[in-house]
Amino acid sequence: MPKRVADKKSDQAKLKSLKKSRQAEEEKWEQPAVFLDDDDKPQGSDDDEEEPAKESVEEKRLRLAREYLERVQADVGSSGRRERFVGVTGGREEEEGSGSDEEGGDHDAVSARLQTDALEASGRAQRKLAHTVRIPDYDAEAEAGGCGEGHGSDGDGPSTAAGGSSESDPSSASAAAAARVALHRGHRLPATAVALAADDSFCVTVSKDGSILKWDLTSATMAKTRLYRPGEEAVAAASHKSKRVKGGGKGGKGQAKEEIATTGTNPDWVKRNPRAASKLGLYAVALSYDSKYLAVGGGDKKVHVFDALSGKFLQSFPGHRDVISALAFRDASHQLFSASYDRTVKMWSLDDRAYMDTLFGHQAEVLSLDVLRAERALTGGSDRSLRVWKVPEESQLVFRAPAMSSDCVKMLSLGEFVSAGSDGTLQVWNQLRKKPLSIVAKAHGSGARAAHGGACAGCVSEAWGNEAAPGGSGTRLPVVASWVQSLAVCRNSDLVASGAADGTVRVWRVVANKMGSAQELECMGGLPVRGCVNGLAISRTGALLVAAVGQEPRLGRWLRDGRARNGLAVFRLPAAEA
């Protein structure tokens, strides 16, 4: 046999053996696992378990829908009431259900509840709550009880009867007493903002002195807990220690300075220094929809985030270049919006603990901010403009406000909102129109009680104000007392509240037009509060109203009421008689 043929045959034999070895190796790795029992354990590997099957998007959606439907059925069954809608944006009515309803009754109740949630999620629903709330008439109650003999000790003008009113002194003894009962002191400097939890169990207030107080609304004593920013607790402890040393006798001041120096902190910002208070004070607070996150902001140009339930500090977000004036969480999410004097609005994601975006457009300080469920933010500033920010579309709607400064704005629904500012009026807006639908003149200040009524707890006199009293003998409300400092709206309802420095928090009902959308505001009454009402919040049921009260306005010192007290005012609104 020739040598060339022998080499060729040997090469073919080697190739065949190599193919056989590769085929055997592939069969070895592709051999299926053999299970010996029902524990899903392969033979020879008892510790290894099979990974669970991944849930598809459709399966997850179906599971969440079933869980949501079960919750709705449980809520409807436990409440024993059915909800019925009136139109698309006309709200809903509740009907008490009897124990012997037909089989279709529960189905109708569940359907109505699903329709309610869907319209509220889209921002087109409006609950009718104003007719279920009654504002107490303190003057009438005082007359009925025979206690309208004199005038409250907190009034600044001449004495008048409790049932009567005058421009110089509209307060009454019963209203002043009710204001004192409702107020709970806690801050040393004026409270600037308040946020109410979704379940009405607690609220949080912030102040110009930099303190953060969490109030327990379920306890009769209104127990409060203070939250601290990083490094603030050591400063407060050193300041408290220095005060005790100062009261110990001669030479205490030097000893206090020495002890404070050993702590490495300087508590001078706690003292009555307006510049220090403006730098380290807090002017905005917000709670997420599930009361998980608490956000505060102020003169340190940072957004501080806390765990709202435990009070633990989580993180600070720098980025603004000036004072943070407003904060708001987007409903059903942990997306946070912040407004600042640097004329910008910033967006933050607390789930990711990250910065998202910055919105530019205002030509002056941004003073107020509000957000609903949709990615649309409403802002007002001192540039005489109101802006609706369409975040996904990267566009904005600009509205020209009648007041030079719009200190507070609130959204009634996805396309309707209300604003107020320095001229003492309230405006109702629709996004489809550039001008307000209606303007409430003299909502606060001089002539407000004659036009709208409401109890008054007393206020500063014209002697401190900018104008001389007529004839030099009487007293009048100062012009700056009509400056509306705060607004509150019960989410997706027709209930609105406003506050200024004229001694009254007025509650308004949103009057709808023939199409079911908001048209104007109608005053339902007033609640007595002495001082500057710098923040307001209304519970979802409309039965609770809280106010942040101070001796000075939230963002300035152009007014001071020495007889007012700094703290939280709580009003339990009774239900209206059927």
Short mmCIF file of N, CA and C in Angstrom, two decimals, residues 446-548:
data_model
loop_
_atom_site.label_atom_id
_atom_site.label_comp_id
_atom_site.label_asym_id
_atom_site.label_seq_id
_atom_site.Cartn_x
_atom_site.Cartn_y
_atom_site.Cartn_z
N SER A 446 -60.30 94.62 55.21
CA SER A 446 -61.32 95.61 55.50
C SER A 446 -62.57 95.37 54.66
N GLY A 447 -63.72 95.29 55.33
CA GLY A 447 -64.98 95.06 54.64
C GLY A 447 -65.29 93.63 54.34
N ALA A 448 -64.40 92.69 54.73
CA ALA A 448 -64.64 91.28 54.41
C ALA A 448 -65.79 90.70 55.23
N ARG A 449 -65.87 91.07 56.52
CA ARG A 449 -66.93 90.51 57.34
C ARG A 449 -68.30 91.04 56.94
N ALA A 450 -68.35 92.30 56.52
CA ALA A 450 -69.63 92.84 56.06
C ALA A 450 -70.08 92.17 54.77
N ALA A 451 -69.12 91.76 53.94
CA ALA A 451 -69.47 91.15 52.66
C ALA A 451 -69.72 89.65 52.76
N HIS A 452 -68.98 88.96 53.64
CA HIS A 452 -69.06 87.50 53.67
C HIS A 452 -69.39 86.93 55.05
N GLY A 453 -69.30 87.73 56.10
CA GLY A 453 -69.58 87.22 57.43
C GLY A 453 -68.41 86.42 57.98
N GLY A 454 -68.70 85.67 59.07
CA GLY A 454 -67.68 84.84 59.68
C GLY A 454 -67.19 85.41 60.99
N ALA A 455 -66.86 84.52 61.93
CA ALA A 455 -66.38 84.93 63.25
C ALA A 455 -64.96 85.46 63.15
N CYS A 456 -64.65 86.44 64.00
CA CYS A 456 -63.33 87.05 64.01
C CYS A 456 -62.76 86.99 65.42
N ALA A 457 -61.49 86.61 65.53
CA ALA A 457 -60.83 86.50 66.82
C ALA A 457 -60.03 87.73 67.18
N GLY A 458 -60.12 88.79 66.38
CA GLY A 458 -59.35 90.00 66.64
C GLY A 458 -58.12 90.07 65.76
N CYS A 459 -57.64 91.28 65.53
CA CYS A 459 -56.49 91.47 64.67
C CYS A 459 -55.82 92.79 65.03
N VAL A 460 -54.74 93.11 64.34
CA VAL A 460 -54.01 94.34 64.61
C VAL A 460 -54.85 95.53 64.16
N SER A 461 -54.55 96.70 64.72
CA SER A 461 -55.31 97.91 64.42
C SER A 461 -54.58 98.75 63.39
N GLU A 462 -55.29 99.75 62.87
CA GLU A 462 -54.73 100.63 61.87
C GLU A 462 -53.65 101.54 62.43
N ALA A 463 -53.58 101.65 63.75
CA ALA A 463 -52.54 102.50 64.34
C ALA A 463 -51.15 102.02 63.96
N TRP A 464 -51.03 100.68 63.74
CA TRP A 464 -49.75 100.15 63.28
C TRP A 464 -49.63 100.21 61.77
N GLY A 465 -50.77 100.40 61.09
CA GLY A 465 -50.81 100.25 59.64
C GLY A 465 -50.23 101.43 58.89
N ASN A 466 -50.58 101.47 57.60
CA ASN A 466 -49.98 102.47 56.72
C ASN A 466 -50.82 103.74 56.61
N GLU A 467 -52.12 103.69 56.99
CA GLU A 467 -53.00 104.83 56.82
C GLU A 467 -53.47 105.33 58.19
N ALA A 468 -53.76 106.62 58.27
CA ALA A 468 -54.31 107.19 59.49
C ALA A 468 -55.80 106.91 59.56
N ALA A 469 -56.30 106.70 60.75
CA ALA A 469 -57.72 106.41 60.92
C ALA A 469 -58.55 107.64 60.57
N PRO A 470 -59.76 107.47 60.05
CA PRO A 470 -60.60 108.62 59.69
C PRO A 470 -60.91 109.45 60.93
N GLY A 471 -60.65 110.72 60.87
CA GLY A 471 -60.92 111.59 62.00
C GLY A 471 -59.92 111.47 63.12
N GLY A 472 -59.03 110.51 63.05
CA GLY A 472 -58.04 110.34 64.09
C GLY A 472 -58.56 109.72 65.37
N SER A 473 -59.78 109.18 65.37
CA SER A 473 -60.36 108.66 66.61
C SER A 473 -60.59 107.17 66.58
N GLY A 474 -60.88 106.58 65.43
CA GLY A 474 -61.19 105.16 65.35
C GLY A 474 -59.98 104.34 64.93
N THR A 475 -60.22 103.03 64.77
CA THR A 475 -59.18 102.11 64.30
C THR A 475 -59.74 101.29 63.16
N ARG A 476 -58.88 100.90 62.26
CA ARG A 476 -59.27 100.09 61.10
C ARG A 476 -58.23 99.01 60.88
N LEU A 477 -58.62 98.02 60.07
CA LEU A 477 -57.68 96.97 59.71
C LEU A 477 -56.60 97.55 58.80
N PRO A 478 -55.33 97.17 59.01
CA PRO A 478 -54.29 97.65 58.09
C PRO A 478 -54.46 97.01 56.72
N VAL A 479 -53.91 97.65 55.73
CA VAL A 479 -54.04 97.16 54.35
C VAL A 479 -53.39 95.79 54.19
N VAL A 480 -52.24 95.59 54.84
CA VAL A 480 -51.53 94.32 54.67
C VAL A 480 -52.25 93.16 55.35
N ALA A 481 -53.24 93.43 56.22
CA ALA A 481 -53.99 92.34 56.85
C ALA A 481 -54.85 91.58 55.85
N SER A 482 -55.14 92.18 54.70
CA SER A 482 -55.94 91.51 53.68
C SER A 482 -55.12 90.60 52.78
N TRP A 483 -53.82 90.58 52.93
CA TRP A 483 -52.94 89.76 52.10
C TRP A 483 -53.23 88.29 52.39
N VAL A 484 -53.74 87.55 51.42
CA VAL A 484 -54.08 86.14 51.60
C VAL A 484 -52.79 85.34 51.61
N GLN A 485 -52.54 84.69 52.73
CA GLN A 485 -51.28 83.96 52.93
C GLN A 485 -51.39 82.47 52.65
N SER A 486 -52.60 81.91 52.68
CA SER A 486 -52.72 80.45 52.58
C SER A 486 -54.04 80.08 51.94
N LEU A 487 -54.02 78.94 51.26
CA LEU A 487 -55.21 78.33 50.65
C LEU A 487 -55.16 76.83 50.90
N ALA A 488 -56.34 76.22 51.03
CA ALA A 488 -56.44 74.77 51.17
C ALA A 488 -57.65 74.29 50.40
N VAL A 489 -57.50 73.15 49.75
CA VAL A 489 -58.58 72.53 48.97
C VAL A 489 -58.68 71.07 49.37
N CYS A 490 -59.87 70.64 49.71
CA CYS A 490 -60.10 69.22 49.93
C CYS A 490 -60.04 68.53 48.58
N ARG A 491 -59.13 67.57 48.44
CA ARG A 491 -58.84 66.98 47.13
C ARG A 491 -60.10 66.46 46.45
N ASN A 492 -60.25 66.87 45.18
CA ASN A 492 -61.36 66.40 44.34
C ASN A 492 -62.72 66.66 45.00
N SER A 493 -62.88 67.86 45.57
CA SER A 493 -64.15 68.20 46.20
C SER A 493 -64.44 69.67 45.94
N ASP A 494 -65.54 70.15 46.50
CA ASP A 494 -65.96 71.54 46.32
C ASP A 494 -65.76 72.36 47.59
N LEU A 495 -64.77 71.99 48.42
CA LEU A 495 -64.53 72.66 49.69
C LEU A 495 -63.17 73.36 49.64
N VAL A 496 -63.17 74.67 49.94
CA VAL A 496 -61.97 75.50 49.88
C VAL A 496 -61.90 76.33 51.15
N ALA A 497 -60.69 76.60 51.64
CA ALA A 497 -60.47 77.46 52.79
C ALA A 497 -59.35 78.44 52.49
N SER A 498 -59.44 79.65 53.05
CA SER A 498 -58.43 80.69 52.85
C SER A 498 -58.15 81.38 54.16
N GLY A 499 -56.91 81.87 54.31
CA GLY A 499 -56.50 82.52 55.54
C GLY A 499 -55.63 83.73 55.28
N ALA A 500 -55.74 84.74 56.14
CA ALA A 500 -54.94 85.95 56.06
C ALA A 500 -54.58 86.36 57.49
N ALA A 501 -54.49 87.66 57.73
CA ALA A 501 -54.17 88.16 59.07
C ALA A 501 -55.31 88.99 59.65
N ASP A 502 -56.53 88.80 59.17
CA ASP A 502 -57.67 89.57 59.64
C ASP A 502 -58.47 88.86 60.73
N GLY A 503 -57.94 87.74 61.27
CA GLY A 503 -58.59 87.05 62.38
C GLY A 503 -59.61 86.02 61.99
N THR A 504 -59.75 85.68 60.71
CA THR A 504 -60.78 84.75 60.26
C THR A 504 -60.23 83.84 59.18
N VAL A 505 -60.48 82.55 59.32
CA VAL A 505 -60.26 81.57 58.24
C VAL A 505 -61.60 81.31 57.59
N ARG A 506 -61.74 81.70 56.35
CA ARG A 506 -63.04 81.57 55.67
C ARG A 506 -63.08 80.27 54.87
N VAL A 507 -64.25 79.63 54.94
CA VAL A 507 -64.50 78.37 54.23
C VAL A 507 -65.45 78.67 53.09
N TRP A 508 -65.12 78.17 51.90
CA TRP A 508 -65.87 78.48 50.68
C TRP A 508 -66.38 77.21 50.03
N ARG A 509 -67.49 77.37 49.32
CA ARG A 509 -68.05 76.28 48.52
C ARG A 509 -67.91 76.63 47.04
N VAL A 510 -67.44 75.67 46.27
CA VAL A 510 -67.28 75.87 44.83
C VAL A 510 -68.63 75.68 44.15
N VAL A 511 -69.10 76.72 43.50
CA VAL A 511 -70.38 76.68 42.79
C VAL A 511 -70.11 76.32 41.34
N ALA A 512 -70.78 75.30 40.85
CA ALA A 512 -70.56 74.82 39.48
C ALA A 512 -71.54 75.50 38.52
N ASN A 513 -71.15 75.53 37.26
CA ASN A 513 -72.03 76.07 36.23
C ASN A 513 -72.90 74.96 35.64
N LYS A 514 -73.58 75.26 34.56
CA LYS A 514 -74.47 74.27 33.95
C LYS A 514 -73.72 73.07 33.40
N MET A 515 -72.47 73.27 33.03
CA MET A 515 -71.68 72.18 32.48
C MET A 515 -71.04 71.31 33.56
N GLY A 516 -71.16 71.71 34.83
CA GLY A 516 -70.61 70.92 35.93
C GLY A 516 -69.23 71.32 36.35
N SER A 517 -68.61 72.31 35.70
CA SER A 517 -67.27 72.76 36.08
C SER A 517 -67.36 73.93 37.05
N ALA A 518 -66.27 74.22 37.73
CA ALA A 518 -66.24 75.28 38.73
C ALA A 518 -66.47 76.64 38.08
N GLN A 519 -67.24 77.47 38.76
CA GLN A 519 -67.55 78.79 38.23
C GLN A 519 -67.20 79.90 39.21
N GLU A 520 -67.58 79.76 40.49
CA GLU A 520 -67.34 80.80 41.47
C GLU A 520 -67.29 80.20 42.86
N LEU A 521 -66.97 81.05 43.86
CA LEU A 521 -66.87 80.64 45.25
C LEU A 521 -67.96 81.33 46.06
N GLU A 522 -68.54 80.56 46.98
CA GLU A 522 -69.58 81.08 47.87
C GLU A 522 -69.15 80.83 49.31
N CYS A 523 -69.14 81.90 50.13
CA CYS A 523 -68.67 81.79 51.50
C CYS A 523 -69.68 81.02 52.35
N MET A 524 -69.18 80.05 53.12
CA MET A 524 -70.00 79.26 54.02
C MET A 524 -69.91 79.74 55.47
N GLY A 525 -68.90 80.50 55.80
CA GLY A 525 -68.70 80.97 57.15
C GLY A 525 -67.22 81.16 57.44
N GLY A 526 -66.92 81.47 58.70
CA GLY A 526 -65.55 81.71 59.08
C GLY A 526 -65.22 81.11 60.43
N LEU A 527 -63.94 80.76 60.60
CA LEU A 527 -63.42 80.21 61.85
C LEU A 527 -62.46 81.22 62.47
N PRO A 528 -62.57 81.50 63.77
CA PRO A 528 -61.73 82.54 64.38
C PRO A 528 -60.30 82.05 64.64
N VAL A 529 -59.33 82.81 64.15
CA VAL A 529 -57.91 82.54 64.37
C VAL A 529 -57.20 83.88 64.53
N ARG A 530 -56.52 84.06 65.64
CA ARG A 530 -55.80 85.32 65.86
C ARG A 530 -54.36 85.17 65.35
N GLY A 531 -53.95 86.06 64.46
CA GLY A 531 -52.61 86.04 63.92
C GLY A 531 -52.60 85.83 62.42
N CYS A 532 -51.41 85.61 61.89
CA CYS A 532 -51.22 85.37 60.45
C CYS A 532 -51.38 83.88 60.17
N VAL A 533 -52.34 83.54 59.35
CA VAL A 533 -52.58 82.14 58.97
C VAL A 533 -51.66 81.84 57.78
N ASN A 534 -50.52 81.21 58.07
CA ASN A 534 -49.50 80.97 57.05
C ASN A 534 -49.64 79.64 56.33
N GLY A 535 -50.47 78.74 56.83
CA GLY A 535 -50.66 77.44 56.18
C GLY A 535 -52.00 76.85 56.56
N LEU A 536 -52.61 76.14 55.62
CA LEU A 536 -53.91 75.50 55.84
C LEU A 536 -53.91 74.12 55.22
N ALA A 537 -54.70 73.22 55.81
CA ALA A 537 -54.89 71.88 55.26
C ALA A 537 -56.25 71.37 55.70
N ILE A 538 -56.95 70.69 54.78
CA ILE A 538 -58.27 70.12 55.05
C ILE A 538 -58.19 68.62 54.83
N SER A 539 -58.81 67.85 55.72
CA SER A 539 -58.81 66.40 55.58
C SER A 539 -59.65 65.98 54.39
N ARG A 540 -59.48 64.75 53.97
CA ARG A 540 -60.20 64.25 52.80
C ARG A 540 -61.70 64.18 53.05
N THR A 541 -62.10 63.95 54.29
CA THR A 541 -63.53 63.90 54.62
C THR A 541 -64.13 65.27 54.85
N GLY A 542 -63.30 66.29 54.98
CA GLY A 542 -63.80 67.63 55.23
C GLY A 542 -64.17 67.90 56.67
N ALA A 543 -63.91 66.96 57.57
CA ALA A 543 -64.29 67.12 58.97
C ALA A 543 -63.18 67.73 59.83
N LEU A 544 -61.99 67.95 59.28
CA LEU A 544 -60.86 68.45 60.06
C LEU A 544 -60.15 69.53 59.26
N LEU A 545 -59.86 70.64 59.93
CA LEU A 545 -59.10 71.73 59.32
C LEU A 545 -58.00 72.14 60.29
N VAL A 546 -56.77 72.23 59.81
CA VAL A 546 -55.62 72.62 60.62
C VAL A 546 -54.98 73.84 59.97
N ALA A 547 -54.43 74.71 60.82
CA ALA A 547 -53.83 75.96 60.34
C ALA A 547 -52.53 76.21 61.07
N ALA A 548 -51.50 76.63 60.33
CA ALA A 548 -50.23 77.07 60.90
C ALA A 548 -50.33 78.57 61.15
#
